[in-house]
Tab-separated table of N, CA, C and O in Angstrom:
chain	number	residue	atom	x	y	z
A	276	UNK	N	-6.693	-7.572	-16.311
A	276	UNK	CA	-6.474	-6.331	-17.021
A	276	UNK	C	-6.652	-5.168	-16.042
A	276	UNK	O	-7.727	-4.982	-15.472
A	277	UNK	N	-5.765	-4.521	-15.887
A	277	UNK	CA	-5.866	-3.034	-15.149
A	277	UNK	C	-7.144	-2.352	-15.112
A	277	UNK	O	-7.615	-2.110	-16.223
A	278	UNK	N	-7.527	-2.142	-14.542
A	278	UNK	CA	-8.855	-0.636	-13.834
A	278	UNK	C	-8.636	0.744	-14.964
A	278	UNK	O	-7.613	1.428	-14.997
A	279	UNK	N	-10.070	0.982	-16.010
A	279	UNK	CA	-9.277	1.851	-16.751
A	279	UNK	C	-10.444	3.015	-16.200
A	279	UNK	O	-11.536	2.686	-15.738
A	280	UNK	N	-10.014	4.309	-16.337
A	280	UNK	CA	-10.932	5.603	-16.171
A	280	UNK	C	-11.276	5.760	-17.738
A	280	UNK	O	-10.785	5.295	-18.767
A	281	UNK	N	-12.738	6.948	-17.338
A	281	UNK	CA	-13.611	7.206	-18.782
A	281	UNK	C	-12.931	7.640	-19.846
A	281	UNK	O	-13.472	7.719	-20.949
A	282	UNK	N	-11.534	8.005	-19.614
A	282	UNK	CA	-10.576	8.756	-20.229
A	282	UNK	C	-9.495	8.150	-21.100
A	282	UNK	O	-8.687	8.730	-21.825
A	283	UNK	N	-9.728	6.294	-20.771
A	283	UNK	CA	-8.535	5.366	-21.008
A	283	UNK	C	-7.422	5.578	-20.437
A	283	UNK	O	-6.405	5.024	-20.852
A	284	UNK	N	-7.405	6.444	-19.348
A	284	UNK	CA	-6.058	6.633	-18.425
A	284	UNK	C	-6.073	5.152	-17.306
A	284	UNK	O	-6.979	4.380	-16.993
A	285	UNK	N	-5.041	5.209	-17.037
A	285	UNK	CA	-5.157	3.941	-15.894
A	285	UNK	C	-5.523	4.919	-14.513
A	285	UNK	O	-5.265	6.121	-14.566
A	286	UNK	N	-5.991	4.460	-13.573
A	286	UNK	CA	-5.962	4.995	-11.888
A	286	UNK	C	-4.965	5.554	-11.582
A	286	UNK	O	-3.834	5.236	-11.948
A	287	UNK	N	-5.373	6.803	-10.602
A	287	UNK	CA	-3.918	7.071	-9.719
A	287	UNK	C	-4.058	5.896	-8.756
A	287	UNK	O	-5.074	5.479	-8.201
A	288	UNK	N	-2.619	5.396	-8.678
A	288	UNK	CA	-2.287	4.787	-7.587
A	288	UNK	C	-2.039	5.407	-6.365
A	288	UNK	O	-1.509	6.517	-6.406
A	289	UNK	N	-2.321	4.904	-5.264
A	289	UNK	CA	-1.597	5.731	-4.488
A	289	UNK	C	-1.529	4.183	-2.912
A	289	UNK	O	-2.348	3.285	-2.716
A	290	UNK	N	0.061	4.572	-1.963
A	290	UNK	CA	0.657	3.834	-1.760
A	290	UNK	C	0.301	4.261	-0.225
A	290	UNK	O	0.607	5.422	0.047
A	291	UNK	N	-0.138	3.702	0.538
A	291	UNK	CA	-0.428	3.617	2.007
A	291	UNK	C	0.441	3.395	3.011
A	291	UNK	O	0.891	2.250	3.004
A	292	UNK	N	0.881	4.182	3.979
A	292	UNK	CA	2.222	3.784	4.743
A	292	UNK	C	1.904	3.598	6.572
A	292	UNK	O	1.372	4.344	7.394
A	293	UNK	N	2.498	2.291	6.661
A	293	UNK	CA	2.259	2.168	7.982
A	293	UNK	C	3.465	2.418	9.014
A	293	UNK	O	3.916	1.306	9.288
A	294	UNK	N	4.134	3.364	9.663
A	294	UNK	CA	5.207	3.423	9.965
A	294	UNK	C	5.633	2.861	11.837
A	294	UNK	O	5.007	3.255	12.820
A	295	UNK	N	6.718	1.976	11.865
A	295	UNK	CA	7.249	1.164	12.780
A	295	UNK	C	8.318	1.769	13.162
A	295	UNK	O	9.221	2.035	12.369
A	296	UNK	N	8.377	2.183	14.917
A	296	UNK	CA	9.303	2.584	15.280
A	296	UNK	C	10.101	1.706	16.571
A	296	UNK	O	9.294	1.159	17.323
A	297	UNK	N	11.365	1.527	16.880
A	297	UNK	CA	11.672	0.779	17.647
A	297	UNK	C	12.970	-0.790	17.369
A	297	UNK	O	13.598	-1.400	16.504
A	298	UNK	N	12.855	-0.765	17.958
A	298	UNK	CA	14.052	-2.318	17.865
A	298	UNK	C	13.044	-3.198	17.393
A	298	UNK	O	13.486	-3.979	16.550
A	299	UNK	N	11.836	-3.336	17.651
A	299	UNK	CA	11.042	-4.500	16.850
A	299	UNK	C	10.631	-4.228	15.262
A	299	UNK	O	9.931	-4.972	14.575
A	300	UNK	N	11.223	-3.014	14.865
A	300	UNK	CA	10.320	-2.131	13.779
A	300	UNK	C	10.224	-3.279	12.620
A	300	UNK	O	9.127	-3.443	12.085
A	301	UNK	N	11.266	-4.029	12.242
A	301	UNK	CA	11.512	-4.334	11.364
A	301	UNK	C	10.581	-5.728	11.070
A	301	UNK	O	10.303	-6.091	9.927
A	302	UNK	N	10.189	-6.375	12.180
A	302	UNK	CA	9.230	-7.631	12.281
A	302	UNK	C	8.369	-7.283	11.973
A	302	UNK	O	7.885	-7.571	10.878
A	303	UNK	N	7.702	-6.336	13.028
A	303	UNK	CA	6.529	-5.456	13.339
A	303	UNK	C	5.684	-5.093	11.750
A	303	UNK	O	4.518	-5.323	11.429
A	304	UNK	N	6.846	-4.425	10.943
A	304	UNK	CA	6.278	-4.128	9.709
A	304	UNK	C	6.032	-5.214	8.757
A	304	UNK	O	5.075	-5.278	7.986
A	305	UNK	N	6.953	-6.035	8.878
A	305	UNK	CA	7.070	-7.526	8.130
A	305	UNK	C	5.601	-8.570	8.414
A	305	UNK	O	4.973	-9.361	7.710
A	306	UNK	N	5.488	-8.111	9.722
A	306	UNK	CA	3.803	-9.341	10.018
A	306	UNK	C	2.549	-7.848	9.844
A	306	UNK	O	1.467	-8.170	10.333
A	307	UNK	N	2.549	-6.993	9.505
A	307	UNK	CA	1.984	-6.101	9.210
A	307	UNK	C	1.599	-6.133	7.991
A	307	UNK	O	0.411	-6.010	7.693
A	308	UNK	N	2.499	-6.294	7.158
A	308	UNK	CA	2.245	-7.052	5.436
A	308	UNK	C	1.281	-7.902	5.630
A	308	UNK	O	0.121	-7.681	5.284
A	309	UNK	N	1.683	-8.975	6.213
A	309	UNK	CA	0.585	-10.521	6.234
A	309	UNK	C	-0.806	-10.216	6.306
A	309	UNK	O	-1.623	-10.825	5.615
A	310	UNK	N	-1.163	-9.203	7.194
A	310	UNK	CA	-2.383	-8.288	7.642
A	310	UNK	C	-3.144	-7.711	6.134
A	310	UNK	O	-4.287	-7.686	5.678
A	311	UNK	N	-1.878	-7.313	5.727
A	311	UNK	CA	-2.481	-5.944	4.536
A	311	UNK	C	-2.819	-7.401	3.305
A	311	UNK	O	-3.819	-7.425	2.588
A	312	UNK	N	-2.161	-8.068	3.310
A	312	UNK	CA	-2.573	-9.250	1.786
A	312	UNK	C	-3.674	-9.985	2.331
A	312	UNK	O	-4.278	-10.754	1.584
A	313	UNK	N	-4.066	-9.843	3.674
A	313	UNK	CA	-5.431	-10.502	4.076
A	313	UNK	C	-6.357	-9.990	3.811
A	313	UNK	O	-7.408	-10.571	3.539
A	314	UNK	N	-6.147	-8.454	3.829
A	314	UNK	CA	-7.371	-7.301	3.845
A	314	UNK	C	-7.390	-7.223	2.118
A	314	UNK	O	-8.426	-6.842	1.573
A	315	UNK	N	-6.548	-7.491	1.537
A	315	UNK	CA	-6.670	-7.717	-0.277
A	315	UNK	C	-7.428	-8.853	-0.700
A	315	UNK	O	-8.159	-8.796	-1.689
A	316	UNK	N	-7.338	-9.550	-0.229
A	316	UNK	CA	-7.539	-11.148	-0.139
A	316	UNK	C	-9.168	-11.410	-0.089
A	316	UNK	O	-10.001	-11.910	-0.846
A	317	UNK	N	-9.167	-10.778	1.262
A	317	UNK	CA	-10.736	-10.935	1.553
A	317	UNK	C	-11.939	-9.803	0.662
A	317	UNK	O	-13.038	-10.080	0.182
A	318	UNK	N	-11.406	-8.864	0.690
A	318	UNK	CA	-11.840	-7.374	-0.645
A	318	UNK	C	-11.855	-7.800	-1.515
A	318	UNK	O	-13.018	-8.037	-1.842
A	319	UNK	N	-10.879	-8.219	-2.505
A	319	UNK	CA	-10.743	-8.599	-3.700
A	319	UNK	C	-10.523	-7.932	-3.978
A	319	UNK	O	-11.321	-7.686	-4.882
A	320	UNK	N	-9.526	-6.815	-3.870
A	320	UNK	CA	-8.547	-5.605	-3.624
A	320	UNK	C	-7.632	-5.943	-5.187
A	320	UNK	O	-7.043	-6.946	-5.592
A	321	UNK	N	-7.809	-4.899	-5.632
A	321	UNK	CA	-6.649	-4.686	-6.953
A	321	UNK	C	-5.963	-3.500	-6.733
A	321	UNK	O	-6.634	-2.624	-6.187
A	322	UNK	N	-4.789	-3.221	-7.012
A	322	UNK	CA	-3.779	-4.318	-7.628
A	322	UNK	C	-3.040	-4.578	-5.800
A	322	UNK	O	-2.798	-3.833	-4.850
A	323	UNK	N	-2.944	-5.673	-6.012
A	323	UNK	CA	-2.535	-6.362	-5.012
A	323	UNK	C	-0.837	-6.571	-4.826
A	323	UNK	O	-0.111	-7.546	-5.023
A	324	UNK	N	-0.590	-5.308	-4.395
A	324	UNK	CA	0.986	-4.367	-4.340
A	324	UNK	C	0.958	-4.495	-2.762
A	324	UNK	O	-0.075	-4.181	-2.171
A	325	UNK	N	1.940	-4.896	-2.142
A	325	UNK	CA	2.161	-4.967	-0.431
A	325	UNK	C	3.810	-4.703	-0.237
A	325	UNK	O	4.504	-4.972	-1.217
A	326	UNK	N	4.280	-4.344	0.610
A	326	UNK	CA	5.903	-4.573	0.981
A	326	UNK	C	6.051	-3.954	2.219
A	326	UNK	O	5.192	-3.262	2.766
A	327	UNK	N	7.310	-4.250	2.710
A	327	UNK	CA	7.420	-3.900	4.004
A	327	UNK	C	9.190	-3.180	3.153
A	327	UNK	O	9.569	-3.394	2.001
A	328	UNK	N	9.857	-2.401	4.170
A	328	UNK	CA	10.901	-1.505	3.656
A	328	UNK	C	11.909	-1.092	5.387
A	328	UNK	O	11.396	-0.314	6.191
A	329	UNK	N	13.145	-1.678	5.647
A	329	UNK	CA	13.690	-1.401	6.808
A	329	UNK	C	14.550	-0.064	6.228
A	329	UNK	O	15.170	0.024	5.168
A	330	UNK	N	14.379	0.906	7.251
A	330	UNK	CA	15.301	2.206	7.048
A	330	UNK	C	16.286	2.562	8.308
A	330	UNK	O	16.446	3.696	8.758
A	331	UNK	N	16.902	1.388	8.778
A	331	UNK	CA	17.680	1.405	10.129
A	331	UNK	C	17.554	0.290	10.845
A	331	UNK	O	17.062	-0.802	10.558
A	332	UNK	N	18.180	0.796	12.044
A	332	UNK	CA	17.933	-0.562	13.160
A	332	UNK	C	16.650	-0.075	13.726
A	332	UNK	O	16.046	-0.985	14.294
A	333	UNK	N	15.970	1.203	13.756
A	333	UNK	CA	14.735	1.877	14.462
A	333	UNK	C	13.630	2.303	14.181
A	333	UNK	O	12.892	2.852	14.998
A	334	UNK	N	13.220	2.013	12.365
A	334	UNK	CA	12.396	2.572	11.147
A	334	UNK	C	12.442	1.572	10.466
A	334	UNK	O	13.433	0.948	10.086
A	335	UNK	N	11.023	1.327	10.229
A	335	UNK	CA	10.851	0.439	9.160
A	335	UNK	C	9.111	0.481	8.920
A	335	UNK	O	8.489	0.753	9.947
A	336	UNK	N	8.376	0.270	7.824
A	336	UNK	CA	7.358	0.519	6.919
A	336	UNK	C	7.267	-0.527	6.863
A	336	UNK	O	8.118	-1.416	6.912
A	337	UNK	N	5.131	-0.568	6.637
A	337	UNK	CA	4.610	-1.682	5.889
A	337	UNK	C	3.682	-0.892	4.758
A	337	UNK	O	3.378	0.295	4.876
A	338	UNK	N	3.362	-1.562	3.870
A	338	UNK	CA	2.790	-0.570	2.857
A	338	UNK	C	1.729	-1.255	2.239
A	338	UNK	O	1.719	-2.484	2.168
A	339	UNK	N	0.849	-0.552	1.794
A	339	UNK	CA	-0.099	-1.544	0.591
A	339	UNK	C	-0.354	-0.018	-0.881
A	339	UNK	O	-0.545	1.194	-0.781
A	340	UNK	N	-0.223	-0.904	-2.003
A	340	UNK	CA	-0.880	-0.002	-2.451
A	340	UNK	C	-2.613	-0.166	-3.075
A	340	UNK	O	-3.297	-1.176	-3.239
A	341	UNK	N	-2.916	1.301	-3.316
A	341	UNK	CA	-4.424	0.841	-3.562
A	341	UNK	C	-4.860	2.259	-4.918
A	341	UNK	O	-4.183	3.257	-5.161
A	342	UNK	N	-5.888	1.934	-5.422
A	342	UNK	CA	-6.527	3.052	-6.829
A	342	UNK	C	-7.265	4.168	-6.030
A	342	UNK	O	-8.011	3.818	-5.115
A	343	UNK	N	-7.128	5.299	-6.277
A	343	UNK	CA	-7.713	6.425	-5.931
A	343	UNK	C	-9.257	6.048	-5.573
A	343	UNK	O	-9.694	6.413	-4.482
A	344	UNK	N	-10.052	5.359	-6.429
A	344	UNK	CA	-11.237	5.039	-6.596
A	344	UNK	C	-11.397	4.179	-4.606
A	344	UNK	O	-12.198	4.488	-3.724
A	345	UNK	N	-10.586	3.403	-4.585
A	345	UNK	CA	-10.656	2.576	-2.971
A	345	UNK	C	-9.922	3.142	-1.717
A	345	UNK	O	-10.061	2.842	-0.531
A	346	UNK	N	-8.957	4.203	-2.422
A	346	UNK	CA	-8.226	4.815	-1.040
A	346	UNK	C	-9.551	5.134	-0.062
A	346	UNK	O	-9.714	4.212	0.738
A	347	UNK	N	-10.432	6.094	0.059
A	347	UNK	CA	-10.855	6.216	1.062
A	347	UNK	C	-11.321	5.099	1.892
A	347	UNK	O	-10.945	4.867	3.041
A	348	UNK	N	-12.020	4.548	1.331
A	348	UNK	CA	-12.718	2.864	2.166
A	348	UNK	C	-11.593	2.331	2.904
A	348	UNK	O	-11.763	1.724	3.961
A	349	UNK	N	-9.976	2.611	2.187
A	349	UNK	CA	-9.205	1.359	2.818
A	349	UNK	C	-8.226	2.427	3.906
A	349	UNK	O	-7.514	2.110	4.859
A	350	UNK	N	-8.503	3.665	3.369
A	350	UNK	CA	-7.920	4.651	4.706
A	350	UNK	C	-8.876	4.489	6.004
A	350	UNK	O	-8.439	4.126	7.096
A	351	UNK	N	-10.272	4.811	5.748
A	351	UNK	CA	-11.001	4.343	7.251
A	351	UNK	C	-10.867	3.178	7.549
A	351	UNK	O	-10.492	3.178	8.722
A	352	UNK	N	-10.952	2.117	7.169
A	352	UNK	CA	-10.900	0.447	7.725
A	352	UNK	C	-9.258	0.564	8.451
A	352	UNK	O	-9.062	0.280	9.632
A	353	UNK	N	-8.380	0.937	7.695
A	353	UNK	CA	-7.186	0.395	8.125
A	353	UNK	C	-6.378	1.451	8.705
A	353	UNK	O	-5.365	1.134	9.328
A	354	UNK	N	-6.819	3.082	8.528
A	354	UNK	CA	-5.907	3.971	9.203
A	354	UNK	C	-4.783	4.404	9.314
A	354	UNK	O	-4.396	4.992	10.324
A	355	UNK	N	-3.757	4.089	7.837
A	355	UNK	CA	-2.729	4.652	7.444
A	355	UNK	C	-2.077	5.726	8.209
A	355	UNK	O	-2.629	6.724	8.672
A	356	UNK	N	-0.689	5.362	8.292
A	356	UNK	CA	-0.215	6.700	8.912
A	356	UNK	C	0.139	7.821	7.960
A	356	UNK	O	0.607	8.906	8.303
A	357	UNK	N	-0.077	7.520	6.997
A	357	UNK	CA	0.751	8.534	5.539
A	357	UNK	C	0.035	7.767	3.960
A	357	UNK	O	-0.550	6.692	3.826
A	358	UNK	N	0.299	8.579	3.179
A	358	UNK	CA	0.579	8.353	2.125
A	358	UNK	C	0.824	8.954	0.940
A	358	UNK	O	0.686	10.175	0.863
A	359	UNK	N	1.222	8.207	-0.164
A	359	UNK	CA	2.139	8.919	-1.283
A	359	UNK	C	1.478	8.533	-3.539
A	359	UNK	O	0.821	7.758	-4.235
A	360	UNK	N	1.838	9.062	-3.565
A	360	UNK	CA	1.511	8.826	-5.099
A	360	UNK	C	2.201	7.629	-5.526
A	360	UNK	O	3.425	7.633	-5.388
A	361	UNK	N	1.699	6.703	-5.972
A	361	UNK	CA	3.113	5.151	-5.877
A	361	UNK	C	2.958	5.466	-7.675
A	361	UNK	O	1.952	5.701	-8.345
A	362	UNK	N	4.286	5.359	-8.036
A	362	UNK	CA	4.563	5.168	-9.466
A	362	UNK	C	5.174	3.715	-9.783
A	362	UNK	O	6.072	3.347	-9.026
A	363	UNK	N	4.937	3.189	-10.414
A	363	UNK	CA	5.923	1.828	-10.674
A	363	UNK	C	6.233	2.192	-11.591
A	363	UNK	O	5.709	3.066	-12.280
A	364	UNK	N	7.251	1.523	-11.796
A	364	UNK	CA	8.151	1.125	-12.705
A	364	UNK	C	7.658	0.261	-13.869
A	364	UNK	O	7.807	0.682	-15.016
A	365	UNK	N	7.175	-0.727	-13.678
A	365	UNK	CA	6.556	-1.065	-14.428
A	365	UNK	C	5.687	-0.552	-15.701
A	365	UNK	O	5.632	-0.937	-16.869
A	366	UNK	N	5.093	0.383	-15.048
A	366	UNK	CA	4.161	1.187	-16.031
A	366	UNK	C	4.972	1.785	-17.153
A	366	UNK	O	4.633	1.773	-18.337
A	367	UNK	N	6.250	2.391	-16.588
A	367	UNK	CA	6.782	3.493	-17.511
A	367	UNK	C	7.641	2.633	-18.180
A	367	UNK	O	8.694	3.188	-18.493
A	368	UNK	N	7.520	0.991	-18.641
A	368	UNK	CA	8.113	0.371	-19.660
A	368	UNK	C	7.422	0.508	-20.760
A	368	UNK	O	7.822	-0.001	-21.807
């Protein structure tokens, strides 16, 4: 069951970005994932949201997402280059 606040709202999510530049970008971000579901894995990290995303032959992302409540812990351990408000889709069914 989802993480609820005092409010019965669910968590902000928010989506962690690791960004890959180069002719390898696209691997690079792909075994970068494997990394991020280890660091879920071993935490016991919810919700356990990962992807990698190619934007060229020279750009490409690995991502995790994580609850407002754990962003900071998992911004110092892991050092994100960015990040964003993640909405799914899901939710807004």
């Amino acid at each position: 069951m989802p993480e609820e606040t005092s409010n019965n709202e669910l968590p902000k999510q928010i989506k962690l970005i690791w960004d890959f530049r180069g002719a390898a970008s696209a691997k690079t971000a792909e075994h970068h994932e494997i990394h991020l579901k280890e660091y879920i894995d071993a935490g016991k990290l919810s919700p356990n949201i990962t992807g990698f995303e190619t934007y060229g032959e020279m750009h490409a992302i690995a991502f995790m997402v994580v609850t407002d409540k754990t962003m900071i812990q998992v911004r110092e351990a892991l050092k994100p280059h960015r990040g964003e408000v993640f909405e799914s889709t899901i939710d807004k069914e």
